[in-house]
Coordinates of C-alpha atoms in Angstrom, one line a residue:
M1 CA -171.7 -2.8 138.5
E2 CA -168.0 -2.5 139.0
Q3 CA -167.8 -4.8 141.9
I4 CA -169.8 -7.5 139.8
L5 CA -167.1 -6.8 136.9
T6 CA -164.3 -7.1 139.5
V7 CA -165.5 -10.4 140.9
F8 CA -165.9 -11.7 137.2
L9 CA -162.5 -10.8 136.1
V10 CA -161.0 -12.6 139.4
V11 CA -163.0 -15.6 138.5
I12 CA -161.8 -15.5 134.9
F13 CA -158.2 -14.8 136.1
I14 CA -158.2 -17.9 138.7
A15 CA -159.8 -20.1 135.8
A16 CA -156.9 -19.0 133.3
I17 CA -154.4 -20.0 136.0
L18 CA -156.0 -23.4 136.6
V19 CA -156.1 -24.3 133.0
G20 CA -152.5 -23.3 132.5
A21 CA -152.7 -20.3 130.3
P22 CA -149.4 -18.3 129.7
L23 CA -148.8 -16.0 132.5
F24 CA -148.1 -13.1 130.4
T25 CA -151.7 -13.5 128.6
I26 CA -153.1 -13.6 131.9
I27 CA -151.7 -10.5 133.2
G28 CA -151.7 -8.6 129.9
G29 CA -155.3 -9.5 129.4
A30 CA -156.2 -8.7 132.8
A31 CA -154.5 -5.1 132.3
V32 CA -156.0 -4.4 128.9
V33 CA -159.7 -5.3 130.3
L34 CA -159.1 -3.3 133.5
F35 CA -157.9 -0.2 131.6
M36 CA -160.7 -0.5 129.2
L37 CA -163.8 -1.5 131.6
V38 CA -162.7 0.0 135.0
A39 CA -160.5 2.9 134.5
H40 CA -162.3 3.9 131.1
E41 CA -158.7 4.7 129.8
S42 CA -156.5 4.0 126.9
T43 CA -154.4 0.6 126.9
A44 CA -151.6 2.6 125.5
A45 CA -150.0 2.6 129.0
I46 CA -149.2 -1.0 128.8
I47 CA -147.2 -0.6 125.5
I48 CA -145.3 2.4 126.9
E49 CA -144.4 0.4 129.9
M50 CA -143.1 -2.4 127.5
G51 CA -141.2 0.3 125.6
R52 CA -139.6 1.4 129.0
L53 CA -138.7 -2.1 129.9
A54 CA -136.9 -2.4 126.6
N55 CA -134.9 0.7 126.9
A56 CA -133.9 0.1 130.6
P57 CA -130.3 0.6 131.3
G58 CA -129.8 -2.8 133.1
I59 CA -131.8 -5.1 130.9
I60 CA -129.1 -6.3 129.0
A61 CA -127.9 -8.2 132.1
I62 CA -131.0 -10.3 132.0
P63 CA -130.4 -12.2 128.8
L64 CA -126.8 -12.4 129.1
F65 CA -126.9 -14.0 132.4
I66 CA -129.5 -16.5 131.3
F67 CA -127.3 -17.5 128.4
A68 CA -124.4 -18.0 130.7
G69 CA -126.3 -19.9 133.2
Y70 CA -127.5 -22.3 130.3
M71 CA -124.0 -22.9 129.2
F72 CA -122.9 -24.0 132.8
A73 CA -126.4 -26.1 133.4
E74 CA -125.3 -27.9 129.7
S75 CA -121.8 -28.6 130.7
K76 CA -120.1 -30.6 133.3
A77 CA -119.4 -27.8 135.5
S78 CA -121.5 -29.0 138.2
N79 CA -119.6 -32.1 138.5
R80 CA -116.5 -30.1 138.8
L81 CA -117.8 -28.1 141.6
I82 CA -118.9 -31.0 143.5
R83 CA -115.4 -32.7 143.3
M84 CA -113.6 -29.7 144.3
S85 CA -116.0 -28.7 147.2
N86 CA -115.8 -32.5 148.4
A87 CA -112.1 -32.3 148.6
L88 CA -112.4 -29.2 150.6
M89 CA -115.1 -30.4 153.0
G90 CA -115.1 -34.2 152.8
W91 CA -113.0 -34.5 155.8
V92 CA -115.4 -32.7 158.0
P93 CA -118.2 -34.8 159.7
G94 CA -121.3 -34.4 157.5
G95 CA -118.9 -32.5 155.2
L96 CA -120.7 -33.8 152.1
A97 CA -124.2 -32.4 153.3
A98 CA -122.1 -28.9 153.5
V99 CA -121.1 -29.6 149.9
T100 CA -124.5 -30.2 148.7
V101 CA -125.5 -26.8 150.2
I102 CA -122.4 -24.9 148.8
V103 CA -122.5 -26.3 145.3
S104 CA -126.2 -25.8 144.9
S105 CA -125.8 -22.3 146.2
V106 CA -123.0 -21.4 143.5
F107 CA -124.9 -23.1 140.7
T108 CA -128.3 -21.5 141.5
A109 CA -126.8 -18.1 141.6
L110 CA -125.0 -18.7 138.2
T111 CA -127.9 -20.4 136.5
G112 CA -130.6 -18.0 138.2
A113 CA -133.1 -21.0 138.5
S114 CA -133.2 -23.5 141.6
G115 CA -135.0 -26.0 139.5
I116 CA -132.1 -26.4 137.1
T117 CA -129.8 -27.0 140.4
I118 CA -132.0 -29.9 141.6
I119 CA -131.9 -31.5 138.1
A120 CA -128.4 -30.9 137.4
C121 CA -126.8 -31.4 140.6
G122 CA -129.3 -33.5 142.3
G123 CA -128.6 -36.6 140.4
I124 CA -125.1 -36.7 141.3
L125 CA -125.5 -35.4 144.9
L126 CA -128.4 -37.7 146.0
P127 CA -126.8 -41.0 145.2
A128 CA -123.5 -39.7 146.7
L129 CA -125.2 -38.7 150.0
I130 CA -126.8 -42.2 150.3
K131 CA -123.7 -43.9 149.6
D132 CA -121.7 -42.0 152.3
G133 CA -124.4 -43.3 154.9
F134 CA -126.8 -40.5 155.1
D135 CA -130.3 -41.2 155.6
R136 CA -132.4 -41.1 152.3
D137 CA -134.9 -39.0 153.5
F138 CA -132.3 -36.6 155.1
S139 CA -130.9 -36.5 151.8
L140 CA -133.8 -35.8 149.7
G141 CA -134.5 -33.0 152.2
I142 CA -131.1 -31.4 151.8
V143 CA -131.0 -31.6 148.1
T144 CA -134.4 -30.3 147.8
A145 CA -133.9 -27.5 150.3
S146 CA -130.5 -26.4 148.9
G147 CA -131.8 -26.0 145.3
S148 CA -133.1 -22.4 146.2
S149 CA -130.1 -21.5 148.5
G150 CA -128.5 -19.3 146.0
V151 CA -131.2 -16.9 145.2
L152 CA -129.6 -14.2 147.7
F153 CA -126.2 -14.3 146.0
A154 CA -124.9 -12.2 143.0
P155 CA -125.4 -12.5 140.1
S156 CA -128.8 -14.1 140.8
L157 CA -131.5 -13.1 138.3
P158 CA -134.3 -12.7 140.9
I159 CA -132.2 -9.9 142.7
I160 CA -131.8 -7.9 139.3
I161 CA -135.6 -8.3 138.6
Y162 CA -136.4 -7.2 142.0
G163 CA -134.1 -4.0 141.6
M164 CA -135.8 -3.2 138.2
I165 CA -139.3 -3.5 139.5
A166 CA -138.8 -1.9 142.8
Q167 CA -136.6 0.9 141.4
V168 CA -133.6 0.2 143.8
D169 CA -130.1 0.2 143.1
I170 CA -129.3 -3.3 141.8
T171 CA -125.5 -3.4 142.7
E172 CA -126.7 -2.2 146.4
L173 CA -129.0 -5.3 146.5
F174 CA -126.3 -7.5 145.5
I175 CA -124.2 -6.1 148.2
A176 CA -126.9 -6.3 150.9
T177 CA -128.0 -10.0 150.1
A178 CA -124.5 -11.3 150.7
I179 CA -124.5 -11.5 154.4
P180 CA -128.0 -13.0 154.5
G181 CA -127.3 -15.4 151.8
L182 CA -124.2 -16.6 153.7
L183 CA -126.5 -16.8 156.8
I184 CA -128.9 -19.2 155.0
V185 CA -126.0 -21.4 153.6
F186 CA -124.3 -21.6 157.0
C187 CA -127.6 -22.5 158.6
L188 CA -128.3 -25.3 156.3
A189 CA -124.5 -26.5 156.0
G190 CA -124.3 -26.4 159.8
Y191 CA -127.6 -28.6 160.2
G192 CA -125.9 -31.2 157.8
I193 CA -122.6 -31.1 159.9
M194 CA -124.7 -31.6 162.9
Y195 CA -126.5 -34.4 161.4
G196 CA -123.4 -36.1 160.2
A197 CA -121.6 -35.9 163.5
R198 CA -124.6 -37.1 165.4
N199 CA -124.8 -40.1 163.2
S200 CA -121.3 -40.8 162.8
I201 CA -121.1 -40.4 159.0
P202 CA -117.8 -41.7 157.8
T203 CA -115.4 -38.8 156.5
T204 CA -112.7 -38.9 153.7
K205 CA -109.3 -38.3 154.8
F206 CA -107.9 -34.9 154.3
S207 CA -105.7 -34.8 151.2
F208 CA -104.3 -31.6 150.0
K209 CA -103.1 -33.3 146.9
K210 CA -106.7 -33.9 146.0
I211 CA -107.5 -30.3 146.8
L212 CA -104.8 -29.0 144.4
E213 CA -106.0 -31.8 141.6
S214 CA -109.6 -30.6 142.0
I215 CA -108.9 -27.1 141.9
W216 CA -106.6 -27.4 138.8
E217 CA -109.5 -29.2 137.2
T218 CA -111.9 -26.4 138.0
K219 CA -109.3 -23.5 137.1
W220 CA -111.0 -22.0 134.1
E221 CA -114.2 -21.7 136.2
I222 CA -113.0 -20.4 139.6
P223 CA -112.2 -16.9 138.4
L224 CA -115.7 -16.2 137.5
P225 CA -117.4 -15.7 140.9
F226 CA -114.3 -13.4 142.0
V227 CA -114.8 -11.3 138.7
V228 CA -118.5 -11.0 138.8
I229 CA -119.0 -11.0 142.6
G230 CA -116.1 -9.3 143.4
G231 CA -116.3 -6.6 140.7
I232 CA -120.2 -5.9 141.9
Y233 CA -119.4 -5.6 145.5
G234 CA -116.1 -3.9 144.9
G235 CA -118.2 -1.2 142.5
F236 CA -115.6 -1.7 139.6
I237 CA -118.3 -3.2 137.2
T238 CA -122.0 -3.0 136.8
P239 CA -124.2 -5.7 136.7
G240 CA -124.6 -5.4 132.7
E241 CA -120.7 -5.5 132.7
A242 CA -120.6 -8.6 135.0
A243 CA -123.1 -10.4 132.8
S244 CA -120.9 -9.9 129.7
A245 CA -118.0 -11.1 131.7
A246 CA -120.1 -14.4 132.8
V247 CA -120.8 -14.9 129.0
V248 CA -117.2 -14.6 127.9
C249 CA -116.1 -16.9 131.1
A250 CA -118.5 -19.4 130.0
L251 CA -118.0 -19.5 126.4
F252 CA -114.1 -19.8 127.1
S253 CA -114.2 -22.4 129.6
E254 CA -117.0 -24.7 128.5
V255 CA -116.8 -24.4 124.6
I256 CA -113.2 -23.8 124.1
I257 CA -111.3 -25.2 126.8
Y258 CA -113.2 -28.2 128.2
R259 CA -115.0 -28.6 124.8
E260 CA -118.1 -30.0 126.5
I261 CA -120.4 -27.8 124.5
S262 CA -119.9 -28.2 120.5
W263 CA -120.5 -25.0 118.4
K264 CA -123.5 -26.7 117.0
H265 CA -125.0 -27.3 120.5
L266 CA -124.1 -24.0 121.3
L267 CA -126.8 -22.5 118.8
K268 CA -129.3 -24.6 120.4
I269 CA -128.4 -23.4 123.8
A270 CA -128.5 -20.0 122.5
V271 CA -132.0 -20.3 121.1
D272 CA -133.4 -22.0 124.2
S273 CA -132.0 -19.4 126.5
M274 CA -133.5 -16.7 124.4
I275 CA -136.7 -18.3 124.4
T276 CA -136.7 -18.3 128.1
V277 CA -135.6 -14.5 127.9
G278 CA -138.5 -13.8 125.7
A279 CA -141.0 -15.4 128.3
L280 CA -139.5 -13.5 131.0
L281 CA -139.4 -10.2 129.3
A282 CA -143.1 -10.8 128.1
V283 CA -144.2 -11.2 131.7
L284 CA -142.2 -8.4 133.0
G285 CA -143.5 -5.9 130.3
T286 CA -147.2 -6.9 130.7
A287 CA -146.8 -6.9 134.7
L288 CA -145.4 -3.3 134.5
G289 CA -148.7 -2.3 132.5
F290 CA -150.7 -4.2 134.9
T291 CA -148.9 -2.3 137.7
N292 CA -149.6 1.1 136.0
F293 CA -153.3 0.3 136.3
L294 CA -153.0 -0.5 140.1
V295 CA -151.0 2.7 140.7
D296 CA -153.6 4.7 138.6
Q297 CA -156.6 3.4 140.7
E298 CA -154.4 4.1 143.9
V299 CA -154.5 0.5 145.1
P300 CA -151.3 0.7 146.9
Q301 CA -152.8 3.8 148.9
R302 CA -155.8 1.8 149.6
I303 CA -154.0 -1.1 151.0
M304 CA -151.7 1.0 152.9
Q305 CA -155.1 2.7 154.6
W306 CA -156.2 -0.7 155.3
V307 CA -153.1 -2.0 156.9
Q308 CA -152.8 1.1 159.2
V309 CA -156.2 0.2 160.6
I310 CA -155.1 -3.2 161.8
I311 CA -151.4 -2.9 162.2
H312 CA -149.7 -0.1 164.4
S313 CA -146.1 -1.2 164.8
K314 CA -143.2 -2.0 162.4
I315 CA -142.7 -5.5 164.3
A316 CA -146.3 -6.5 163.5
F317 CA -146.1 -5.2 160.0
L318 CA -143.0 -7.4 159.4
V319 CA -144.9 -10.4 160.9
A320 CA -147.7 -10.0 158.7
L321 CA -145.5 -9.5 155.8
N322 CA -143.5 -12.5 156.3
A323 CA -146.7 -14.5 156.6
F324 CA -148.2 -13.1 153.5
L325 CA -144.9 -13.6 151.4
L326 CA -144.6 -17.2 152.4
V327 CA -148.1 -17.8 151.1
V328 CA -147.2 -15.9 147.9
G329 CA -144.0 -18.0 147.5
C330 CA -145.9 -21.2 147.5
V331 CA -148.6 -20.4 144.9
M332 CA -146.5 -18.2 142.6
D333 CA -143.1 -18.4 140.9
I334 CA -140.4 -15.8 142.1
F335 CA -140.6 -13.6 139.0
S336 CA -144.4 -13.4 139.0
A337 CA -144.4 -12.7 142.7
I338 CA -141.7 -9.9 142.2
V339 CA -143.6 -8.1 139.4
V340 CA -147.1 -8.4 140.8
V341 CA -146.5 -7.9 144.6
V342 CA -143.7 -5.6 144.8
P343 CA -145.5 -2.4 143.6
L344 CA -148.1 -3.1 146.4
I345 CA -146.1 -3.9 149.2
A346 CA -143.3 -1.3 148.7
P347 CA -145.3 2.0 149.5
V348 CA -146.6 0.3 152.6
A349 CA -143.5 -0.9 153.9
A350 CA -142.0 2.5 153.4
K351 CA -144.8 4.1 155.6
F352 CA -143.8 1.8 158.5
G353 CA -140.1 2.9 158.0
V354 CA -138.9 -0.3 156.3
D355 CA -135.6 0.5 154.5
P356 CA -136.2 -0.3 150.6
I357 CA -133.1 -2.1 150.4
H358 CA -133.9 -4.3 153.5
L359 CA -137.2 -4.9 152.3
G360 CA -135.8 -6.5 149.1
V361 CA -133.8 -8.7 151.2
I362 CA -136.7 -9.8 153.0
F363 CA -139.0 -10.2 150.0
L364 CA -136.2 -12.6 148.3
A365 CA -135.6 -14.4 151.3
N366 CA -139.3 -15.2 151.8
L367 CA -139.7 -16.3 148.3
E368 CA -136.6 -18.6 148.8
L369 CA -138.5 -20.0 151.5
G370 CA -141.6 -20.1 149.3
Y371 CA -139.8 -22.7 146.9
L372 CA -140.2 -25.3 149.7
T373 CA -143.4 -24.4 151.5
P374 CA -146.3 -26.8 150.8
P375 CA -148.6 -27.4 149.4
V376 CA -147.3 -26.0 146.0
G377 CA -143.6 -24.9 146.5
I378 CA -142.4 -25.4 143.0
N379 CA -139.1 -27.2 144.3
L380 CA -141.2 -29.9 145.9
F381 CA -142.6 -30.7 142.6
I382 CA -139.2 -30.6 140.9
A383 CA -137.9 -32.9 143.2
S384 CA -140.8 -35.2 142.9
L385 CA -140.4 -35.6 139.3
R386 CA -136.4 -35.8 139.3
F387 CA -136.1 -38.3 142.1
D388 CA -139.4 -40.3 141.7
V389 CA -140.8 -39.9 145.0
S390 CA -144.3 -38.5 146.2
V391 CA -144.6 -35.0 147.0
M392 CA -146.5 -36.0 150.3
R393 CA -143.2 -37.6 151.3
L394 CA -141.2 -34.5 150.4
Y395 CA -143.8 -32.3 152.7
R396 CA -142.4 -34.7 155.5
V397 CA -138.7 -34.5 154.8
V398 CA -138.0 -30.8 154.1
L399 CA -140.0 -29.7 157.3
P400 CA -136.6 -29.8 159.4
F401 CA -135.0 -27.7 156.7
L402 CA -137.9 -25.2 156.3
L403 CA -137.6 -24.9 160.2
V404 CA -133.9 -24.0 159.9
L405 CA -134.5 -21.6 157.1
L406 CA -137.2 -19.9 159.1
I407 CA -134.8 -19.3 161.9
A408 CA -132.3 -17.4 159.6
L409 CA -135.7 -15.6 157.9
I410 CA -136.7 -14.2 161.2
A411 CA -132.9 -13.1 161.8
I412 CA -132.8 -11.2 158.4
S413 CA -136.2 -9.8 158.9
Y414 CA -135.5 -8.2 162.3
F415 CA -132.1 -7.4 162.4
P416 CA -131.8 -5.1 159.4
Q417 CA -128.1 -4.6 159.9
L418 CA -127.5 -8.1 158.3
S419 CA -128.5 -6.6 155.3
L420 CA -127.3 -3.0 155.5
F421 CA -123.9 -3.4 157.3
L422 CA -122.0 -4.3 154.1
G423 CA -123.2 -1.6 152.1
D424 CA -122.7 0.9 154.8
L425 CA -119.0 -0.3 155.2
L426 CA -118.3 -0.2 151.4
G427 CA -119.9 3.1 151.2
H428 CA -122.7 2.2 148.8
K429 CA -120.3 2.2 145.6
T430 CA -123.3 1.9 143.2
E431 CA -124.7 2.6 140.1
M432 CA -128.4 3.1 139.5
L433 CA -130.4 0.9 137.4
T434 CA -133.9 1.8 137.0
I435 CA -136.7 1.4 134.4

């Protein structure tokens, strides 16, 4: 009877996804039904988990970073970042391709969403790349691929969410993702530079004057990465304090100094950003309740037993994990994947001796790749709408970038010191944030 009920629930779950039901209603509804009909227990556990989430020490970082990200996205910060990066890198063969990767990485880290990066920066970068002599397909590919390249940089929201769900140190995760994030940026930027050199893409003359002018133009936004990232990596501030600093910086620069956001528009931005926060917290709260059911029913232990029957080494486990996460990344958004999948794989990974911090980096790097993985990588559809090109064409143009990113992912997965070295060097100056 329980097997029939389980099959029925899975069918309903899939149908709800296909008709576009809100994710929190799907996960929350599944949790309620499973607790009542399968576990025969009270659904109070779901409400308790929501209460724990609301009182989590690090929860304040989420709304603050989202608010700051919305302000930067609504201002002309992306234009200034592009001009400064181009002044610094435009003299290098294929320099504008490297600029595309760098700007997209910074913007994704600040806003917490790759889709916003493609929409806000892509409209400027794509015409500029084509004008500079880059092939249109290459330009489409690098703009789309770079949209998620900042996921592994502080203060990226997925890192915060992962730390809270996996109950690992968020600051330690910020430190661990730095070198893998740079590796991904260097791989993409290096491929762009090689393309530019091979195809004799024209360069701009190095101008120290233009560099100084662009830095002066961006002077009110340049301190933010140093305050936030430097403070977190140095152990001087917590993620919550860094989020507060990001909001203050965004308000000061975009509203008071540049005056690109009026006070009236600021109110609308605040409302829109808090709607996003509410939606995200609703998903997290219900997902934690769903996770409570899985733990109560010993689902992770059963998965572990099944995996141990067919997989007998850490290397084989990492191969299977990467393949599984790439599939997850192309069918689920990164936040849903974190709250649903992490509680299932974390105990299994621990059994195979995978460091929990390293696991977090592997997970996030895979999901970053998942944004581009056919058939339903979300960045492919966002780019298709933004640039009015077919998704099938994007499947083809992002393939070389997927291969480049796959090389970086293999290095991140099988060389754990890329993730753990910096934390060991800094002595793990961290503050634990759990829920």
